[in-house]
PDB file of C-alpha atoms in Angstrom:
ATOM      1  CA  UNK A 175     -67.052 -22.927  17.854  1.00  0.00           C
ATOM      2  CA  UNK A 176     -64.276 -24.931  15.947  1.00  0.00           C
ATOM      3  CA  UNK A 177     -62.120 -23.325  13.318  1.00  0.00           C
ATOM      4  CA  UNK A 178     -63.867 -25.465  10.590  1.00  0.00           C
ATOM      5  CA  UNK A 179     -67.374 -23.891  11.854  1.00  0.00           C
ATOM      6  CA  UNK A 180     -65.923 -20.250  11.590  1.00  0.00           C
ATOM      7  CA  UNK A 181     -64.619 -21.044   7.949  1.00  0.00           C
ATOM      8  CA  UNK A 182     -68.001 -22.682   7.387  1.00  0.00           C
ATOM      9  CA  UNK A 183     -69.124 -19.023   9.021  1.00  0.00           C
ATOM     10  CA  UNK A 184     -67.027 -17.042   6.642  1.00  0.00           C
ATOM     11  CA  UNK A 185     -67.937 -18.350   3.674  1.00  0.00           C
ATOM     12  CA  UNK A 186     -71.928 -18.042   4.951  1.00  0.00           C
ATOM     13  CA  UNK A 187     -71.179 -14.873   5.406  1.00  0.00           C
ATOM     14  CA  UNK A 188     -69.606 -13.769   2.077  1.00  0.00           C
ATOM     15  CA  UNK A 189     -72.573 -14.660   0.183  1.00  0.00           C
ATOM     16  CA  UNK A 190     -75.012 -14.059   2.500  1.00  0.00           C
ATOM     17  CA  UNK A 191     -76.244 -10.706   0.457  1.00  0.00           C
ATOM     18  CA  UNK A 192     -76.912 -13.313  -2.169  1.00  0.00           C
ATOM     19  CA  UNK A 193     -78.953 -15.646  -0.063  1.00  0.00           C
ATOM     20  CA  UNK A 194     -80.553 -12.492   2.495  1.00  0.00           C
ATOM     21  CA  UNK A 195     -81.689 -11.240  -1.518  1.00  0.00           C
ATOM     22  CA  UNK A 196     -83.260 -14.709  -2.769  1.00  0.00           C
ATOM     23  CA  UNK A 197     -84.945 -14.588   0.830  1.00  0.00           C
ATOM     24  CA  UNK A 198     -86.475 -11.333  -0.002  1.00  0.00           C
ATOM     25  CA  UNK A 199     -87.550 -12.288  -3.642  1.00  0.00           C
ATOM     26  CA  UNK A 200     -89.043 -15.330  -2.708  1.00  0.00           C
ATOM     27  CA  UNK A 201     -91.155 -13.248   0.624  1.00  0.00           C
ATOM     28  CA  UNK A 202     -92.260 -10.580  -1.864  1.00  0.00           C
ATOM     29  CA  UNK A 203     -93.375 -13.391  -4.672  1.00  0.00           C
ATOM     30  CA  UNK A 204     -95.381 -14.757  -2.400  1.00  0.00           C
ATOM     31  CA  UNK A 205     -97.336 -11.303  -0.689  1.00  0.00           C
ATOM     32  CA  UNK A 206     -97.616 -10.550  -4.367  1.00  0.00           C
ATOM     33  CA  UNK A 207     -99.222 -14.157  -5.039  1.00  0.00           C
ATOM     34  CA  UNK A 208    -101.806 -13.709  -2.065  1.00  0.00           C
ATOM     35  CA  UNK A 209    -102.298  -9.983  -2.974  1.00  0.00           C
ATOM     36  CA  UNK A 210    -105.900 -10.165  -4.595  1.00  0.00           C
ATOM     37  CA  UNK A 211    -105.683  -6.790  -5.855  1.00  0.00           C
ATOM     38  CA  UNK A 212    -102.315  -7.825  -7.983  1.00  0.00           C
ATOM     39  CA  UNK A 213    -104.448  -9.288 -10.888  1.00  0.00           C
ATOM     40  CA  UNK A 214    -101.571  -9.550 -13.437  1.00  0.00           C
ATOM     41  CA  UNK A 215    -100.448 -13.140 -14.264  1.00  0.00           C
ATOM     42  CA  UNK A 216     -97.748 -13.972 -16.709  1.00  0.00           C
ATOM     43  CA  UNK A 217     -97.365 -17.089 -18.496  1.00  0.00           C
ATOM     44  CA  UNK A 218     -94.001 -18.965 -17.147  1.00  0.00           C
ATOM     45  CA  UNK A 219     -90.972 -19.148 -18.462  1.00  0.00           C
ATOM     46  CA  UNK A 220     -91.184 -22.415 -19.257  1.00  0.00           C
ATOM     47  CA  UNK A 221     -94.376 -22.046 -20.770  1.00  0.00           C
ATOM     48  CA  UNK A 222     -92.757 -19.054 -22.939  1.00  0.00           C
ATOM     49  CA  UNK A 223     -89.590 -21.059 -24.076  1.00  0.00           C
ATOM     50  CA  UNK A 224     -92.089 -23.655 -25.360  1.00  0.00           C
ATOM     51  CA  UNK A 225     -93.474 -21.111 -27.663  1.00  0.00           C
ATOM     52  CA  UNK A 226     -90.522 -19.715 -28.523  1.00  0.00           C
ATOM     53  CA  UNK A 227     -87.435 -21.936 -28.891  1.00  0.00           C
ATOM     54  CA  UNK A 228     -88.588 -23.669 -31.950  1.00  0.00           C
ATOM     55  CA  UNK A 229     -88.824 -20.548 -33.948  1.00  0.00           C
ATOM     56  CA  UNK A 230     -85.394 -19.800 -32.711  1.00  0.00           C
ATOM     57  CA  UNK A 231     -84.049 -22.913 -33.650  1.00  0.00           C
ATOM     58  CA  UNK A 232     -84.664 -22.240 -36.870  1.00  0.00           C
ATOM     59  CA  UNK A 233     -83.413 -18.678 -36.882  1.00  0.00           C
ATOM     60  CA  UNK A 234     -79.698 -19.682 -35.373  1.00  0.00           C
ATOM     61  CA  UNK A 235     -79.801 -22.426 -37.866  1.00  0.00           C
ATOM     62  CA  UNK A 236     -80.490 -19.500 -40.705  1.00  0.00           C
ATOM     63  CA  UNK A 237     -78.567 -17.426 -40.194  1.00  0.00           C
ATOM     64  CA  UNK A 238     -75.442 -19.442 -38.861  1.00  0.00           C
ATOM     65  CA  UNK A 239     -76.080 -22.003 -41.476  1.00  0.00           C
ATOM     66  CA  UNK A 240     -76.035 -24.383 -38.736  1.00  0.00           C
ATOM     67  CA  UNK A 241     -78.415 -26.475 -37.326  1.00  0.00           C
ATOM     68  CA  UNK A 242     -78.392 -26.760 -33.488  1.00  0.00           C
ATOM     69  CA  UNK A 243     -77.942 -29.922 -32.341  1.00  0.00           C
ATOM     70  CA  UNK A 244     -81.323 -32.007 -31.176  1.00  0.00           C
ATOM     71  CA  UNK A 245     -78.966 -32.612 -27.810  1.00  0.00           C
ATOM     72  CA  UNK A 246     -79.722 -29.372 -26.768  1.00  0.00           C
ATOM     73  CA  UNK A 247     -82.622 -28.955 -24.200  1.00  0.00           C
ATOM     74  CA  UNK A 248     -83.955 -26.185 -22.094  1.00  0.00           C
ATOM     75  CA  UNK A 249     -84.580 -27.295 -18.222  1.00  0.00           C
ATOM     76  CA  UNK A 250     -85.797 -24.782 -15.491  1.00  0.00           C
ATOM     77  CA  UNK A 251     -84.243 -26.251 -12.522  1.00  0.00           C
ATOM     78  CA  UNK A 252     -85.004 -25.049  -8.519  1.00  0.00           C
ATOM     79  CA  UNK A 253     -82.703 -22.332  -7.184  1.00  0.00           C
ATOM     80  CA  UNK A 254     -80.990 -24.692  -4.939  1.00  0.00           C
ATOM     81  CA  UNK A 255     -80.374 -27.293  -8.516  1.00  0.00           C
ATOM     82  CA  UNK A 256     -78.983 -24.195 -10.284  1.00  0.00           C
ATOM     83  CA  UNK A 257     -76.573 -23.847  -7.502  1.00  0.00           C
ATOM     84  CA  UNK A 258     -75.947 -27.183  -7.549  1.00  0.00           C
ATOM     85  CA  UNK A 259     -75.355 -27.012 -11.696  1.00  0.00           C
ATOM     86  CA  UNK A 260     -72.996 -23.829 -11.434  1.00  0.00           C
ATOM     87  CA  UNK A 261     -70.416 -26.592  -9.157  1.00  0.00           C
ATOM     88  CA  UNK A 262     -70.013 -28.563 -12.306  1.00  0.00           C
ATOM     89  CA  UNK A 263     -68.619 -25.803 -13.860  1.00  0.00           C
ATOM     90  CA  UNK A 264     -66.008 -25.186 -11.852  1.00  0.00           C
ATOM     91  CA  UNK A 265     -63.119 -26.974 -13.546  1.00  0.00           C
ATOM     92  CA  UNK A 266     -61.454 -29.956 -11.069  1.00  0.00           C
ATOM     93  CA  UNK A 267     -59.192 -32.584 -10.655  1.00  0.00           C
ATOM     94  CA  UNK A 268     -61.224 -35.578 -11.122  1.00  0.00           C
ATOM     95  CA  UNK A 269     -60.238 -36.362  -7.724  1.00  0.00           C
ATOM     96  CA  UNK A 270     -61.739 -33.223  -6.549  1.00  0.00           C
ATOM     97  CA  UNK A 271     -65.016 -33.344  -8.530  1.00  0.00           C
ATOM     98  CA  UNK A 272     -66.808 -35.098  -5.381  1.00  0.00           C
ATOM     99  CA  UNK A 273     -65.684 -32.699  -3.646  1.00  0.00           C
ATOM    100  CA  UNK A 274     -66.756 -29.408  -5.146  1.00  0.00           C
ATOM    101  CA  UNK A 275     -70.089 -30.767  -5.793  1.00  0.00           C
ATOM    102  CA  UNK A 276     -70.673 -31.232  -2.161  1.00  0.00           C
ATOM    103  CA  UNK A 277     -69.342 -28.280  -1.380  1.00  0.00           C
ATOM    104  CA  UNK A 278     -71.479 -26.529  -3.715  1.00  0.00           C
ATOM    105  CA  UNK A 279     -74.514 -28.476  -2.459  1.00  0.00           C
ATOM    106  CA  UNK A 280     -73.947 -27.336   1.565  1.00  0.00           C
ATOM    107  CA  UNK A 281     -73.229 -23.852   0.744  1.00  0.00           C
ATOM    108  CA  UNK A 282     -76.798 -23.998  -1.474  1.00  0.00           C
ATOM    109  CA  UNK A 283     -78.467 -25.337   1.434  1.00  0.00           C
ATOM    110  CA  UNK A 284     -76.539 -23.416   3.634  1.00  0.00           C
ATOM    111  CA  UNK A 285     -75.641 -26.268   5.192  1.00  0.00           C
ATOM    112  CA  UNK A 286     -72.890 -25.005   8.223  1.00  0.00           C
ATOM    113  CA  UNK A 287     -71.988 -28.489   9.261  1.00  0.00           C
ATOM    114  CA  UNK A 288     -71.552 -29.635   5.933  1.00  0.00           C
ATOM    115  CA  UNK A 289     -69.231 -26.980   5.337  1.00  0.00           C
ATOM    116  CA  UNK A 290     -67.444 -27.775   8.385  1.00  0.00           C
ATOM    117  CA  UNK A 291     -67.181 -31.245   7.579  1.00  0.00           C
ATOM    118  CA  UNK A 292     -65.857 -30.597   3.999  1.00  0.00           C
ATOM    119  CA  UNK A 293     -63.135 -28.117   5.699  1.00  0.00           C
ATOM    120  CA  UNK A 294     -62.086 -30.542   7.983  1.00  0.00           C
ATOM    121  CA  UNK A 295     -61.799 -33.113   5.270  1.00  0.00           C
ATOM    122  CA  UNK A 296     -59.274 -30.802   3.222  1.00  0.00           C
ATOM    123  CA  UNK A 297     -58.670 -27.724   4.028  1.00  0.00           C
ATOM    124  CA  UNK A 298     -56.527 -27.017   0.727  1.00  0.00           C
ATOM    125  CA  UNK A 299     -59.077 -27.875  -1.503  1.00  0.00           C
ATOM    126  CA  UNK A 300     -61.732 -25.895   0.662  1.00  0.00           C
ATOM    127  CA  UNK A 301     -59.802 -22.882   0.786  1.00  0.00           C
ATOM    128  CA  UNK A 302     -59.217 -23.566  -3.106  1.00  0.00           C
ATOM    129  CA  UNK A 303     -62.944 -23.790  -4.220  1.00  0.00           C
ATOM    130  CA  UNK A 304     -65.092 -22.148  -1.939  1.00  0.00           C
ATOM    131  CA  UNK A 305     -64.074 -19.406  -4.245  1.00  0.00           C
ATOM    132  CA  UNK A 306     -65.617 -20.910  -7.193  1.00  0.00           C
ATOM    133  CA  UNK A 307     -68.945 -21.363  -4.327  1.00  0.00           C
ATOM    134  CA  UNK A 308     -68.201 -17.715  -3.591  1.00  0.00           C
ATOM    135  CA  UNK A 309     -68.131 -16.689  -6.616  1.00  0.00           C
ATOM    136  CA  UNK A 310     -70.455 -18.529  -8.655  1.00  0.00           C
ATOM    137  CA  UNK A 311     -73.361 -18.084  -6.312  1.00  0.00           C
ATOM    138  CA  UNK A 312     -73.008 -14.611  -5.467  1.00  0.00           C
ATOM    139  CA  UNK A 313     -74.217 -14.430  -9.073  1.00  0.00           C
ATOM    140  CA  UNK A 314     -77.395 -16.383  -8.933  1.00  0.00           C
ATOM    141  CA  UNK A 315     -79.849 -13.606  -8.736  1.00  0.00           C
ATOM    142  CA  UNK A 316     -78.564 -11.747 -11.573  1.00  0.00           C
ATOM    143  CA  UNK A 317     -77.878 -15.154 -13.474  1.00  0.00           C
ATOM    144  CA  UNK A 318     -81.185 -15.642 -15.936  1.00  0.00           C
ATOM    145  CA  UNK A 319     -79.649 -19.002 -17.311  1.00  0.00           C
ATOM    146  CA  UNK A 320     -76.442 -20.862 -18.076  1.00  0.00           C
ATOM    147  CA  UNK A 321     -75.878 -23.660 -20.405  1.00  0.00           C
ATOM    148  CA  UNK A 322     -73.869 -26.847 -19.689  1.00  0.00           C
ATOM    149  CA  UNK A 323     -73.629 -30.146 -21.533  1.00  0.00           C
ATOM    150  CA  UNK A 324     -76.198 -29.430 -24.414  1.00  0.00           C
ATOM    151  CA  UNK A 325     -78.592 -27.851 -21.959  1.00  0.00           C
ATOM    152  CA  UNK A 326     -79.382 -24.476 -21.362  1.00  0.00           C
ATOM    153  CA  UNK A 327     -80.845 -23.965 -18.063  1.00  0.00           C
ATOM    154  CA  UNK A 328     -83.411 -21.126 -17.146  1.00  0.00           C
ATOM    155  CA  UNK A 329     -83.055 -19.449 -13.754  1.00  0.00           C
ATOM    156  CA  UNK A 330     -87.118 -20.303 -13.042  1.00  0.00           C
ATOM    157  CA  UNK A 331     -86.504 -18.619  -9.685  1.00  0.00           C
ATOM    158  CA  UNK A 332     -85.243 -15.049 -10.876  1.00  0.00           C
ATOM    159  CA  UNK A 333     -87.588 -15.284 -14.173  1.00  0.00           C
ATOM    160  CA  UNK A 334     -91.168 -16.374 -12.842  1.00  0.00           C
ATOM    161  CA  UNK A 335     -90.329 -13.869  -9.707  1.00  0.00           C
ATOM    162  CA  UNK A 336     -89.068 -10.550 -10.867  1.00  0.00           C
ATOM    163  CA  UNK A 337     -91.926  -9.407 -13.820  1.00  0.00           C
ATOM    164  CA  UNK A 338     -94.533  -9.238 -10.670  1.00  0.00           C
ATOM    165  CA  UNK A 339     -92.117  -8.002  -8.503  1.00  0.00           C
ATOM    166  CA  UNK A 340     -91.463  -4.794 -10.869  1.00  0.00           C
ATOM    167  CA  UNK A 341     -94.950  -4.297 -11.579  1.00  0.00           C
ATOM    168  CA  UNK A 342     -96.109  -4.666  -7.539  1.00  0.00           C
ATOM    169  CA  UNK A 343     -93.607  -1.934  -6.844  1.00  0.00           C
ATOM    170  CA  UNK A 344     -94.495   0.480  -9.404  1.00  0.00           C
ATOM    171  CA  UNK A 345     -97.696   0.683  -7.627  1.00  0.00           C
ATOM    172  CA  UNK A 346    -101.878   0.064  -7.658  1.00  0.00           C
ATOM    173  CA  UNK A 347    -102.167   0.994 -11.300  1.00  0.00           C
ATOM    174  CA  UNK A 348    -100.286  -1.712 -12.830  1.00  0.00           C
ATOM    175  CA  UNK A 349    -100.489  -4.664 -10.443  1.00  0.00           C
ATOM    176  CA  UNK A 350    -104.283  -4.394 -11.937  1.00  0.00           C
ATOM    177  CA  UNK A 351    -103.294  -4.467 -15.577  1.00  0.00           C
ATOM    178  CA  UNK A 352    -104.123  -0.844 -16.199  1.00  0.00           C
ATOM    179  CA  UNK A 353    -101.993   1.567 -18.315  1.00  0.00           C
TER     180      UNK A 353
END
């Protein structure tokens, strides 16, 4: 193993409660989808911000006295996309921008030899912001949105997952809608 694979390694590593935890919500989301005796269904949460964010539109712009700006979109992007999104947060050089953002990418694919590769490249800059990576995505799971560039974007992952997920575990009685 080179030293660029065992930093690759480390970094894996550090977040890998993160990643061993969006394993484990995405295995229980799906028993819970093939269970046929879990007969509660919830709308998404796209299909709930459709109903709502007009309404609250219209309340920030009431009671700020401002109206928000038509730029601003909601967008429920894939869990690896978030990850992706919380990279272009991380402030940079604009000679380092290509470089976080495919650092951020590898480590949200868990991509080793990417990692590697991006070590190798510059090890500074690697030791710099695979904090930021650390950091930011260690978050994910507990991260229900963030908002960047006039969009607000919806963890769809965490959202459509954890309602069933609390309701499977509280037992037979309300996975069928029963109270």
């Amino acid at each position: 193993m080179t030293e660029q694979e065992e930093f690759a390694d480390a970094l894996l590593d550090q977040i890998s409660v993160e990643t061993n935890e969006e394993h484990d919500i995405a295995t229980l989301s799906s028993r819970i989808r093939e269970d046929p005796d879990f007969k509660v269904r919830f709308d998404s949460p796209k299909q709930i911000s459709d109903q709502i964010a007009p309404g609250l539109k219209q309340k920030v712009a009431e009671f700020t006295g401002i109206g928000v700006s038509p730029d601003v979109t909601i967008e429920f992007p894939g869990l690896d996309e978030l990850k992706e999104i919380k990279g272009k947060k991380v402030f940079a050089t604009p000679d380092a921008r290509e470089f976080v953002d495919r650092l951020f990418l590898a480590v949200a694919k868990q991509n080793r030899q990417g990692i590697a590769d991006l070590v190798k490249q510059d090890t500074a800059k690697f030791l710099a912001y695979s904090t930021y990576a650390k950091s930011y995505i260690s978050k994910i799971s507990t991260t229900y949105g963030d908002y960047l560039d006039s969009k607000i974007y919806i963890n769809n992952f965490v959202l459509s997952s954890y309602p069933q997920i609390v309701l499977h575990k509280q037992g037979p009685r309300m996975s069928q809608g029963t109270r």
